[in-house]
Coordinates of C-alpha atoms and ligand atoms in Angstrom, one line a residue:
M1 CA 72.0 85.3 110.2
L2 CA 69.2 87.3 111.6
D3 CA 65.9 86.6 111.9
R4 CA 63.0 88.4 109.4
A5 CA 61.2 89.2 112.3
T6 CA 64.4 90.8 114.3
V7 CA 65.1 92.7 111.1
D8 CA 62.2 93.9 110.7
S9 CA 61.6 95.1 114.2
L10 CA 64.5 97.8 113.3
F11 CA 62.8 98.9 110.2
P12 CA 59.3 100.9 110.2
A13 CA 56.3 98.7 109.9
D14 CA 55.0 100.3 107.2
L15 CA 57.9 100.4 105.8
P16 CA 57.1 99.4 101.7
E17 CA 58.4 96.3 100.1
T18 CA 61.1 96.7 97.6
E19 CA 59.2 95.5 94.3
E20 CA 56.9 99.1 95.6
W21 CA 59.6 100.8 94.5
E22 CA 59.7 98.9 91.3
Q23 CA 56.6 99.7 90.0
R24 CA 56.6 103.2 91.7
Y25 CA 59.5 103.7 89.9
P26 CA 59.6 101.6 86.3
P27 CA 61.7 101.7 83.6
R28 CA 61.8 104.6 81.0
E29 CA 60.6 104.3 77.8
V30 CA 63.2 106.4 75.7
G31 CA 64.6 104.7 72.2
D32 CA 67.4 102.3 72.1
G33 CA 71.0 103.9 73.0
A34 CA 69.6 106.6 74.5
F35 CA 71.2 107.1 77.9
V36 CA 69.5 108.7 80.9
T37 CA 72.1 110.4 82.9
R38 CA 72.8 112.4 85.2
F39 CA 74.5 115.2 87.4
G40 CA 74.3 114.2 91.6
P41 CA 76.3 117.4 93.3
S42 CA 76.6 118.2 96.9
P43 CA 75.5 121.2 97.9
T44 CA 78.3 122.6 100.1
G45 CA 77.5 126.3 98.4
F46 CA 80.7 126.3 95.9
V47 CA 79.9 125.5 92.3
H48 CA 83.3 123.9 91.1
I49 CA 83.8 124.7 87.5
G50 CA 84.3 121.0 87.0
G51 CA 80.5 120.1 88.4
I52 CA 79.2 122.0 85.2
Y53 CA 81.9 120.0 82.9
T54 CA 80.5 117.1 84.4
A55 CA 76.9 118.1 83.9
M56 CA 77.5 119.8 80.1
V57 CA 79.2 116.4 79.1
S58 CA 76.0 114.4 81.0
R59 CA 73.5 116.8 79.7
D60 CA 75.0 116.5 76.4
L61 CA 75.3 112.5 75.9
A62 CA 71.5 112.6 76.9
H63 CA 69.9 115.3 75.1
S64 CA 72.5 113.8 71.6
T65 CA 71.4 110.2 72.0
G66 CA 67.6 110.8 72.6
G67 CA 67.4 110.8 76.9
T68 CA 67.3 111.9 79.5
Y69 CA 69.3 114.3 81.7
F70 CA 68.5 115.1 85.8
L71 CA 69.5 117.0 88.6
R72 CA 69.7 114.9 91.9
I73 CA 70.4 116.9 95.2
E74 CA 73.6 114.9 96.9
D75 CA 72.5 116.0 100.6
T76 CA 73.2 112.6 102.5
D77 CA 76.2 114.6 104.2
Q78 CA 74.5 117.3 106.2
A79 CA 77.3 118.0 108.2
R80 CA 78.8 119.6 104.6
E81 CA 75.7 121.2 103.7
V82 CA 75.6 124.6 103.0
A83 CA 72.3 126.9 103.2
G84 CA 71.4 128.1 100.1
A85 CA 73.3 126.4 98.0
D86 CA 69.7 125.8 95.2
V87 CA 70.7 128.9 94.8
Q88 CA 74.4 129.0 93.2
F89 CA 73.0 126.1 91.6
A90 CA 70.3 127.9 89.6
R91 CA 72.5 130.4 89.1
A92 CA 75.7 128.1 88.0
F93 CA 72.9 126.2 85.6
D94 CA 71.1 129.9 84.2
A95 CA 74.4 131.0 83.3
F96 CA 75.6 127.8 81.4
D97 CA 72.3 127.1 80.6
L98 CA 72.5 123.7 81.8
R99 CA 68.7 123.2 83.6
P100 CA 67.9 119.9 84.0
D101 CA 64.4 117.6 82.6
E102 CA 64.5 116.4 85.4
G103 CA 64.7 116.8 89.2
P104 CA 65.0 120.3 91.3
L105 CA 65.9 123.7 89.0
S106 CA 64.2 121.5 86.4
G107 CA 60.4 124.3 86.2
H108 CA 58.0 121.0 86.4
E109 CA 56.2 121.6 89.6
D110 CA 56.7 118.0 91.0
D111 CA 60.0 117.7 89.4
G112 CA 59.7 114.9 88.0
P113 CA 58.3 111.5 87.7
Y114 CA 61.4 110.2 89.4
G115 CA 61.3 112.1 92.6
P116 CA 62.3 113.0 95.0
Y117 CA 65.5 114.3 93.4
R118 CA 67.1 114.8 96.9
Q119 CA 68.2 111.8 98.8
S120 CA 67.6 113.4 102.0
Q121 CA 63.8 112.5 101.3
R122 CA 64.4 109.3 99.7
G123 CA 65.1 108.1 103.3
E124 CA 62.2 105.3 102.9
I125 CA 63.4 104.2 99.9
Y126 CA 67.4 103.0 101.3
L127 CA 66.3 101.7 104.3
S128 CA 63.1 99.0 101.8
F129 CA 66.5 98.1 100.6
V130 CA 69.1 97.7 103.7
R131 CA 66.4 96.1 105.0
E132 CA 65.8 93.5 102.3
L133 CA 70.2 92.6 101.9
L134 CA 69.1 92.3 106.0
R135 CA 66.8 89.7 105.6
R136 CA 69.0 87.7 103.0
G137 CA 72.0 88.0 105.2
L138 CA 73.9 90.2 103.0
A139 CA 74.4 92.9 104.9
Y140 CA 74.5 93.2 109.2
P141 CA 74.3 95.1 112.1
D142 CA 77.9 96.5 113.1
F143 CA 78.4 98.1 116.9
A144 CA 82.1 98.8 116.8
T145 CA 83.1 102.1 118.2
K146 CA 85.2 105.2 116.5
E147 CA 87.6 103.7 118.7
E148 CA 87.3 99.9 117.9
L149 CA 88.0 100.7 114.1
A150 CA 91.0 102.4 115.1
E151 CA 92.4 99.9 117.0
I152 CA 91.9 97.9 113.9
S153 CA 93.8 99.4 111.3
D154 CA 96.4 100.4 113.7
A155 CA 96.8 96.5 114.3
Q156 CA 96.5 96.2 110.6
K157 CA 99.4 98.5 109.3
K158 CA 101.7 97.0 112.1
L159 CA 100.9 93.3 109.8
K160 CA 101.2 95.8 107.4
L161 CA 97.4 94.2 106.0
P162 CA 95.4 96.4 103.8
T163 CA 93.0 98.1 106.7
G164 CA 89.4 97.9 106.3
Y165 CA 86.5 95.9 107.7
Y166 CA 87.0 92.1 105.9
G167 CA 87.1 89.0 106.9
R168 CA 88.5 88.3 110.3
W169 CA 88.9 91.9 111.1
A170 CA 85.6 92.2 110.7
P171 CA 84.4 91.4 114.4
W172 CA 80.4 91.7 113.5
R173 CA 79.9 89.6 110.1
D174 CA 79.9 86.1 111.3
A175 CA 78.5 87.9 115.3
D176 CA 77.1 85.7 117.8
E177 CA 73.0 86.3 116.8
G178 CA 72.6 86.2 120.3
E179 CA 74.4 88.5 121.0
V180 CA 73.1 90.9 118.3
T181 CA 69.9 90.5 119.0
R182 CA 70.9 92.1 122.1
R183 CA 72.3 95.1 121.1
L184 CA 69.7 96.1 119.5
E185 CA 67.4 95.2 122.4
A186 CA 69.2 97.8 124.0
G187 CA 69.1 100.4 121.6
D188 CA 73.5 100.3 121.3
P189 CA 74.0 102.6 118.4
Y190 CA 74.9 100.7 115.2
V191 CA 75.7 100.9 111.3
V192 CA 74.4 98.9 108.7
R193 CA 77.9 96.8 106.7
F194 CA 76.9 95.1 103.8
R195 CA 78.4 91.6 103.5
S196 CA 81.1 91.3 101.2
E197 CA 82.1 88.4 99.2
G198 CA 85.8 89.9 97.8
K199 CA 88.5 88.6 98.7
V200 CA 91.6 91.0 99.8
G201 CA 94.2 90.4 96.3
E202 CA 91.3 89.2 93.7
R203 CA 91.2 91.6 90.6
V204 CA 87.7 92.3 89.1
A205 CA 87.6 93.9 85.4
F206 CA 85.0 96.6 83.7
T207 CA 84.1 98.5 81.1
D208 CA 84.2 101.9 81.3
R209 CA 82.4 103.8 78.2
L210 CA 85.5 106.7 78.7
R211 CA 87.8 104.1 79.3
G212 CA 87.5 100.8 77.8
R213 CA 88.5 97.8 80.2
V214 CA 89.5 98.3 83.3
E215 CA 91.5 96.3 85.5
A216 CA 91.2 97.3 89.2
E217 CA 91.3 95.4 92.5
D218 CA 88.4 93.5 93.6
N219 CA 86.7 95.4 96.8
H220 CA 87.0 93.2 99.9
N221 CA 85.6 95.5 102.8
D222 CA 82.8 95.8 104.3
V223 CA 81.5 98.8 103.3
V224 CA 78.7 100.8 105.4
I225 CA 75.6 101.3 103.5
L226 CA 73.7 102.8 106.5
K227 CA 75.0 105.4 108.7
T228 CA 74.6 105.6 111.9
S229 CA 71.2 104.3 113.8
A230 CA 72.6 107.4 116.4
T231 CA 71.1 110.0 114.7
E232 CA 67.8 111.0 112.9
P233 CA 67.3 110.8 110.1
R234 CA 68.7 107.8 109.0
L235 CA 70.8 108.0 105.9
P236 CA 73.0 105.7 103.3
T237 CA 76.7 106.2 102.6
Y238 CA 77.4 107.6 99.3
H239 CA 78.3 104.0 98.0
F240 CA 74.4 102.6 98.7
A241 CA 72.4 105.7 97.5
H242 CA 74.2 105.8 93.9
V243 CA 73.4 102.3 93.4
V244 CA 69.7 102.3 94.7
D245 CA 69.1 105.9 93.5
D246 CA 70.9 105.0 89.5
H247 CA 68.4 101.9 89.8
L248 CA 65.1 103.0 89.7
M249 CA 65.7 106.6 88.5
R250 CA 66.9 104.5 86.1
T251 CA 69.9 106.1 84.7
S252 CA 71.6 104.2 82.0
L253 CA 75.3 105.9 82.3
V254 CA 76.6 107.1 85.1
V255 CA 78.9 110.0 84.3
R256 CA 81.0 111.1 86.5
G257 CA 84.3 112.3 88.6
D258 CA 87.4 109.3 88.3
E259 CA 87.8 109.9 91.5
W260 CA 85.2 107.4 91.7
L261 CA 86.8 104.7 90.0
S262 CA 87.9 103.4 92.8
S263 CA 84.7 102.5 94.1
V264 CA 83.6 100.3 90.8
P265 CA 84.4 97.5 92.2
T266 CA 82.0 97.7 95.4
H267 CA 79.4 99.3 93.0
L268 CA 78.6 96.8 91.0
Q269 CA 79.0 94.6 94.4
L270 CA 76.2 96.3 95.7
F271 CA 74.2 96.2 92.2
T272 CA 74.6 92.6 91.8
A273 CA 73.5 91.8 95.4
L274 CA 70.4 93.9 95.1
G275 CA 69.5 92.2 91.7
F276 CA 69.6 95.2 89.8
P277 CA 71.4 94.8 86.3
Q278 CA 74.5 97.2 85.7
V279 CA 74.6 100.7 85.2
E280 CA 77.1 101.6 82.6
Y281 CA 79.6 104.3 83.9
A282 CA 82.1 106.7 82.5
H283 CA 84.8 108.4 84.8
L284 CA 85.9 112.0 83.8
A285 CA 89.4 113.0 84.2
P286 CA 89.7 115.4 86.3
L287 CA 90.9 119.8 85.2
M288 CA 94.1 120.0 85.5
K289 CA 96.5 123.5 86.4
Q290 CA 99.8 123.9 85.6
E291 CA 102.1 125.3 88.3
G292 CA 105.3 125.5 87.5
S293 CA 106.3 122.6 85.0
S294 CA 103.7 119.8 87.0
R295 CA 100.3 119.2 86.9
R296 CA 97.4 119.0 89.7
K297 CA 94.2 119.2 90.1
L298 CA 92.3 122.7 89.9
S299 CA 92.2 123.0 93.4
K300 CA 89.0 124.5 95.2
R301 CA 90.9 125.7 98.1
K302 CA 94.0 127.3 95.8
D303 CA 92.4 128.3 92.5
D304 CA 90.2 131.3 92.1
E305 CA 89.2 129.4 88.2
A306 CA 88.0 126.9 90.1
S307 CA 84.6 129.1 91.1
V308 CA 82.0 128.9 89.1
D309 CA 82.2 133.0 90.7
F310 CA 85.0 134.0 89.5
Y311 CA 83.4 133.5 85.7
L312 CA 80.3 134.8 86.2
Q313 CA 82.0 137.9 88.7
A314 CA 84.6 138.1 85.1
G315 CA 82.3 138.4 83.7
Y316 CA 83.1 136.0 80.6
P317 CA 80.9 134.6 78.1
T318 CA 79.1 131.4 79.1
D319 CA 78.8 130.0 75.7
A320 CA 82.7 131.1 75.1
V321 CA 83.1 128.9 78.4
L322 CA 81.0 126.0 77.3
Y323 CA 82.6 126.2 73.7
Y324 CA 86.4 125.7 75.5
L325 CA 85.0 123.4 77.8
R326 CA 83.7 121.4 75.0
G327 CA 87.0 122.0 73.1
L328 CA 88.9 120.3 77.1
A329 CA 86.4 117.2 76.3
N330 CA 86.7 116.5 72.6
S331 CA 89.8 118.3 71.7
P332 CA 90.3 119.4 69.5
L333 CA 87.9 121.4 68.4
A334 CA 90.0 124.6 67.7
E335 CA 89.3 125.3 64.1
V336 CA 85.6 124.4 64.4
P337 CA 83.1 128.1 65.1
L338 CA 81.5 128.5 68.5
A339 CA 78.0 127.5 67.5
E340 CA 78.8 124.5 65.5
A341 CA 81.0 123.3 68.1
L342 CA 78.4 123.8 71.0
A343 CA 75.8 122.4 68.4
T344 CA 78.1 119.1 67.5
P345 CA 77.7 116.2 70.3
L346 CA 79.8 115.2 72.3
Q347 CA 81.7 111.8 71.8
L348 CA 82.6 108.8 74.4
D349 CA 85.6 108.3 72.3
R350 CA 87.3 111.6 72.0
F351 CA 88.0 111.9 75.4
Q352 CA 91.1 111.5 76.7
S353 CA 91.8 110.1 80.1
A354 CA 94.1 112.5 80.9
G355 CA 93.3 115.3 83.6
P356 CA 92.6 118.1 80.5
L357 CA 94.3 121.6 80.8
V358 CA 92.6 124.3 82.3
D359 CA 94.4 127.2 80.7
M360 CA 93.2 130.9 81.6
V361 CA 95.6 132.4 79.0
K362 CA 93.6 130.3 76.0
L363 CA 90.4 130.8 77.8
A364 CA 90.4 134.6 77.8
D365 CA 91.5 133.9 73.8
I366 CA 88.5 132.4 72.7
C367 CA 86.4 134.9 74.6
A368 CA 88.0 137.9 73.1
D369 CA 87.8 136.2 69.6
H370 CA 84.4 135.4 70.0
I371 CA 83.4 138.6 71.4
A372 CA 84.9 139.9 68.1
T373 CA 82.4 138.1 65.6
L374 CA 79.2 139.6 68.6
P375 CA 77.8 142.0 66.5
A376 CA 77.4 145.5 68.8
A377 CA 73.9 145.0 70.2
D378 CA 75.1 141.5 71.8
V379 CA 78.4 142.9 73.2
L380 CA 76.0 146.0 74.9
A381 CA 73.8 143.1 75.7
G382 CA 76.1 140.8 77.4
V383 CA 78.1 143.6 79.8
R384 CA 74.9 144.8 80.2
G385 CA 73.3 141.8 81.9
W386 CA 77.3 141.0 83.4
A387 CA 76.9 145.2 85.0
Q388 CA 73.5 144.0 86.9
E389 CA 75.2 142.3 88.9
Y390 CA 77.4 143.4 89.3
D391 CA 78.0 146.9 89.0
S392 CA 75.3 148.9 89.1
T393 CA 76.2 152.2 87.9
L394 CA 77.7 151.0 84.9
V395 CA 74.3 149.9 84.2
E396 CA 73.1 153.5 84.5
V397 CA 75.8 155.1 82.7
L398 CA 74.7 152.4 79.1
D399 CA 70.8 153.8 79.0
E400 CA 71.9 156.6 79.3
N401 CA 74.1 156.2 76.1
E402 CA 73.3 153.7 74.7
K403 CA 73.9 155.2 71.3
L404 CA 77.5 156.2 72.2
A405 CA 77.7 152.7 73.5
L406 CA 76.7 151.4 70.4
A407 CA 79.2 153.7 68.1
A408 CA 82.1 153.1 70.8
I409 CA 81.6 149.8 70.8
D410 CA 82.2 149.4 67.4
V411 CA 85.1 151.7 67.1
E412 CA 88.0 149.7 65.1
R413 CA 86.0 147.0 64.4
V414 CA 83.2 147.0 61.8
G415 CA 84.6 147.0 58.3
V416 CA 88.5 146.2 59.5
D417 CA 90.3 143.0 58.6
N418 CA 91.3 142.6 62.2
P419 CA 88.7 143.9 64.2
R420 CA 89.7 145.1 68.1
K421 CA 89.8 142.1 70.8
D422 CA 90.2 144.3 74.0
L423 CA 87.6 142.4 75.8
A424 CA 87.6 139.3 77.1
C425 CA 85.1 139.7 79.7
W426 CA 82.7 141.9 80.2
S427 CA 83.8 143.1 83.6
E428 CA 86.6 145.0 81.6
F429 CA 84.2 146.7 79.4
R430 CA 84.8 150.0 82.1
T431 CA 88.5 149.3 81.0
A432 CA 88.5 149.6 77.7
Y433 CA 85.6 151.9 77.5
G434 CA 84.7 153.7 79.8
F435 CA 86.3 156.4 78.8
F436 CA 83.9 157.1 76.2
F437 CA 81.5 158.1 78.3
P438 CA 81.0 161.9 80.3
E439 CA 79.8 159.6 83.3
L440 CA 83.3 157.7 83.5
F441 CA 86.0 159.2 82.4
S442 CA 87.9 161.8 84.6
D443 CA 89.2 164.9 82.8
V444 CA 93.1 165.3 82.9
T445 CA 93.7 168.3 84.1
D446 CA 97.0 168.9 86.2
P447 CA 99.7 169.7 83.3
A448 CA 102.1 168.2 85.2
D449 CA 100.1 164.4 85.3
E450 CA 102.9 161.2 84.4
R451 CA 101.0 160.0 81.4
F452 CA 103.0 163.5 79.8
N453 CA 106.3 161.8 80.1
G454 CA 107.9 164.8 80.9
L455 CA 106.7 167.0 79.4
D456 CA 106.9 170.3 79.7
P457 CA 103.9 171.4 81.5
A458 CA 103.5 175.0 80.3
L459 CA 104.0 173.4 76.5
V460 CA 101.2 170.7 77.4
A461 CA 99.0 173.2 78.3
R462 CA 99.7 175.6 74.9
L463 CA 99.6 172.2 73.0
A464 CA 95.6 172.0 74.5
E465 CA 95.0 175.7 74.2
D466 CA 96.0 175.8 70.8
L467 CA 94.2 172.7 69.5
A468 CA 91.3 173.9 71.1
A469 CA 91.3 176.9 69.4
R470 CA 90.8 175.9 66.1
Y471 CA 89.9 172.1 66.2
V472 CA 87.6 170.4 63.6
Q473 CA 86.1 167.0 63.4
E474 CA 84.9 166.8 60.4
G475 CA 87.0 165.5 57.4
D476 CA 88.6 162.1 56.7
Q477 CA 91.1 160.5 58.8
P478 CA 94.2 162.2 57.0
T479 CA 92.8 165.4 56.9
W480 CA 91.7 165.3 61.1
F481 CA 95.4 164.0 61.8
Q482 CA 97.0 166.6 60.2
Q483 CA 95.8 168.8 62.1
I484 CA 97.7 167.1 65.5
R485 CA 101.0 167.5 62.8
D486 CA 100.3 171.4 62.3
L487 CA 100.4 172.1 65.9
A488 CA 102.9 169.4 67.1
E489 CA 105.3 171.5 64.3
R490 CA 103.4 175.2 65.3
H491 CA 105.3 174.2 69.0
G492 CA 108.2 173.4 67.9
F493 CA 108.0 169.4 68.3
A494 CA 110.2 166.8 65.1
P495 CA 108.3 165.6 62.6
N496 CA 109.6 161.5 63.3
P497 CA 112.2 160.0 65.3
K498 CA 114.8 160.4 62.6
T499 CA 114.9 164.0 62.8
Y500 CA 114.7 164.2 66.1
K501 CA 117.3 161.8 67.1
K502 CA 119.7 163.9 65.1
D503 CA 119.6 166.9 67.7
P504 CA 117.3 165.9 70.4
D505 CA 118.2 169.0 72.2
A506 CA 117.0 171.2 69.6
Y507 CA 112.9 169.9 69.8
P508 CA 111.1 169.3 73.1
G509 CA 110.0 166.0 71.6
M510 CA 108.7 164.5 68.4
L511 CA 105.6 164.7 66.9
R512 CA 104.2 161.2 69.0
D513 CA 104.6 163.0 72.3
A514 CA 102.9 165.7 70.5
A515 CA 100.0 163.5 70.2
N516 CA 100.3 161.6 73.8
V517 CA 99.4 164.9 74.6
I518 CA 95.6 164.9 72.9
R519 CA 95.4 160.8 73.3
V520 CA 95.5 161.3 77.0
L521 CA 93.5 164.3 77.2
V522 CA 90.8 162.4 75.3
T523 CA 91.3 159.1 76.3
G524 CA 93.2 159.2 79.9
A525 CA 95.2 156.4 78.8
Q526 CA 98.8 156.3 76.5
R527 CA 97.0 153.3 74.2
S528 CA 93.6 154.1 72.7
P529 CA 92.2 152.3 69.9
D530 CA 92.5 154.7 66.8
L531 CA 91.6 158.3 67.9
Y532 CA 90.3 159.5 64.7
E533 CA 88.0 157.5 65.6
V534 CA 87.1 158.2 69.2
T535 CA 87.1 161.3 68.5
R536 CA 84.7 160.8 65.6
V537 CA 82.2 159.2 68.5
L538 CA 82.8 161.5 71.1
G539 CA 82.4 164.8 69.0
G540 CA 83.9 167.7 68.2
D541 CA 82.0 169.4 71.5
E542 CA 83.4 167.0 73.7
V543 CA 87.0 166.9 72.4
V544 CA 87.3 170.2 73.0
R545 CA 86.0 170.3 76.5
R546 CA 87.8 167.7 77.4
I547 CA 91.4 169.1 75.8
R548 CA 90.1 172.5 77.6
A549 CA 90.2 170.9 80.9
V550 CA 94.0 170.6 80.8
A551 CA 94.6 174.4 79.7
Ligands
LIG1 N1 77.6 113.8 94.9 C1 79.0 113.0 94.9 C2 79.9 114.2 94.3 O1 79.6 115.2 94.3 C3 78.2 112.8 93.3 C4 78.9 111.6 92.5 C5 78.3 111.0 90.8 O2 77.9 112.2 90.5 O3 77.5 109.4 91.5 O4 81.3 114.1 94.4

């Protein structure tokens, strides 16, 4: 074990003692059973929908128990760091209403009482605790080079032993003090390793709040806790930062991805060595994707829908996405209406340990169902909010035609049993409703257009001319439609399929084909909401103008 003077010489003389940190960050005053949770993303510039899921769960568990939810930016891996990552987080948290109570983006001037909330700014804190472990012989400097470490692991593989830095495979664990001191004085680069008491093959049990009792192999590795001295600033590894931060920031429940489950034995050893009370864990299963007959983790590299940007760009209503994610967390929520589901606290004992499947078809259905229940003004606000970021032309058009937009949105939605559900996300608005707006509609001018299904172009032109000349907008639906029937009859169309099929050569087509011409001229498409309702919203003049465009 290194003597205290040697250990202390490795750190700034004015580095605070660990007690000073303990005093500066006292236990939180929260009620019994209140969870203090956090979300600890790394600033890689990519916000994963799984991160939103984790943040949502963390925040919900804190708020429903009267606790606190904070954000800690885990930026100790500076090679992976991307500039502007905060902007991405802000965007995602705002969209999903997930701003933290404390930490960056909480809106507090100093972030909050347990800061700094960025690990890169907590360097001194980690050093105090590393020094403490070194003084107590619970950690030691390791000078092994990359090559030496590779040799160790090669040798272990040959002998079919577990790989890692432990026991007789840990050359610096019990190295001669004189040699260590000499290397330190020579300024040789080193990392600091934790002296694990774990033995190969030993088992350990712990409780996870989502999984109950978990048994796992204990940690026997002398894990690195402080990265190399060759680069400044000296930063901790994830393991060490997690333990120190979640202790000093007084987290009571660590909600994180289950890729960390296998690290719990290491973390438990660190909590014990540092004399910290144990934190509770809830390891979330990852969001999954169905691929053929198997399931795999939703992948940042392979799946567009892994990225929060995907949802924002498409404009899925974020409360409906949250509703869906809550259903994945605490299924089955299917029958619970959205507002109620969003207000119902998530329950730890209702999580499944298998990863929930993200089904985009289901999500789109949920979003379409949700949009169908919204008043037109809310739909318009949703579309407009989305368009402000992604479609500035659409914003102008909506602002110019607000009344038209509201009327268009309500076609086949108000006073009907089955309201239209043709909008699952705001970006679909142009396709589904764009034709209502003169600025977005392209007149159909070619009588040979393929949307007329091969009907004689001269006949198309005659139909248009004839209807335009006598078009009447007023009247109820049957009256309105009668003029289409009459039009079809005047131009020799069969009134119904049965008549048509008896002698197809006798007719240019049936009523349906004539109506299709009018529908295409008015809406630009062969399918549309009820044409009578559409024409009422457009007004007779605009309808006639569109019909005339082909003549
Ligand atoms: N920074 C870690 C990650 O992004 C967070 C894990 C945790 O929440 O402790 O995976």
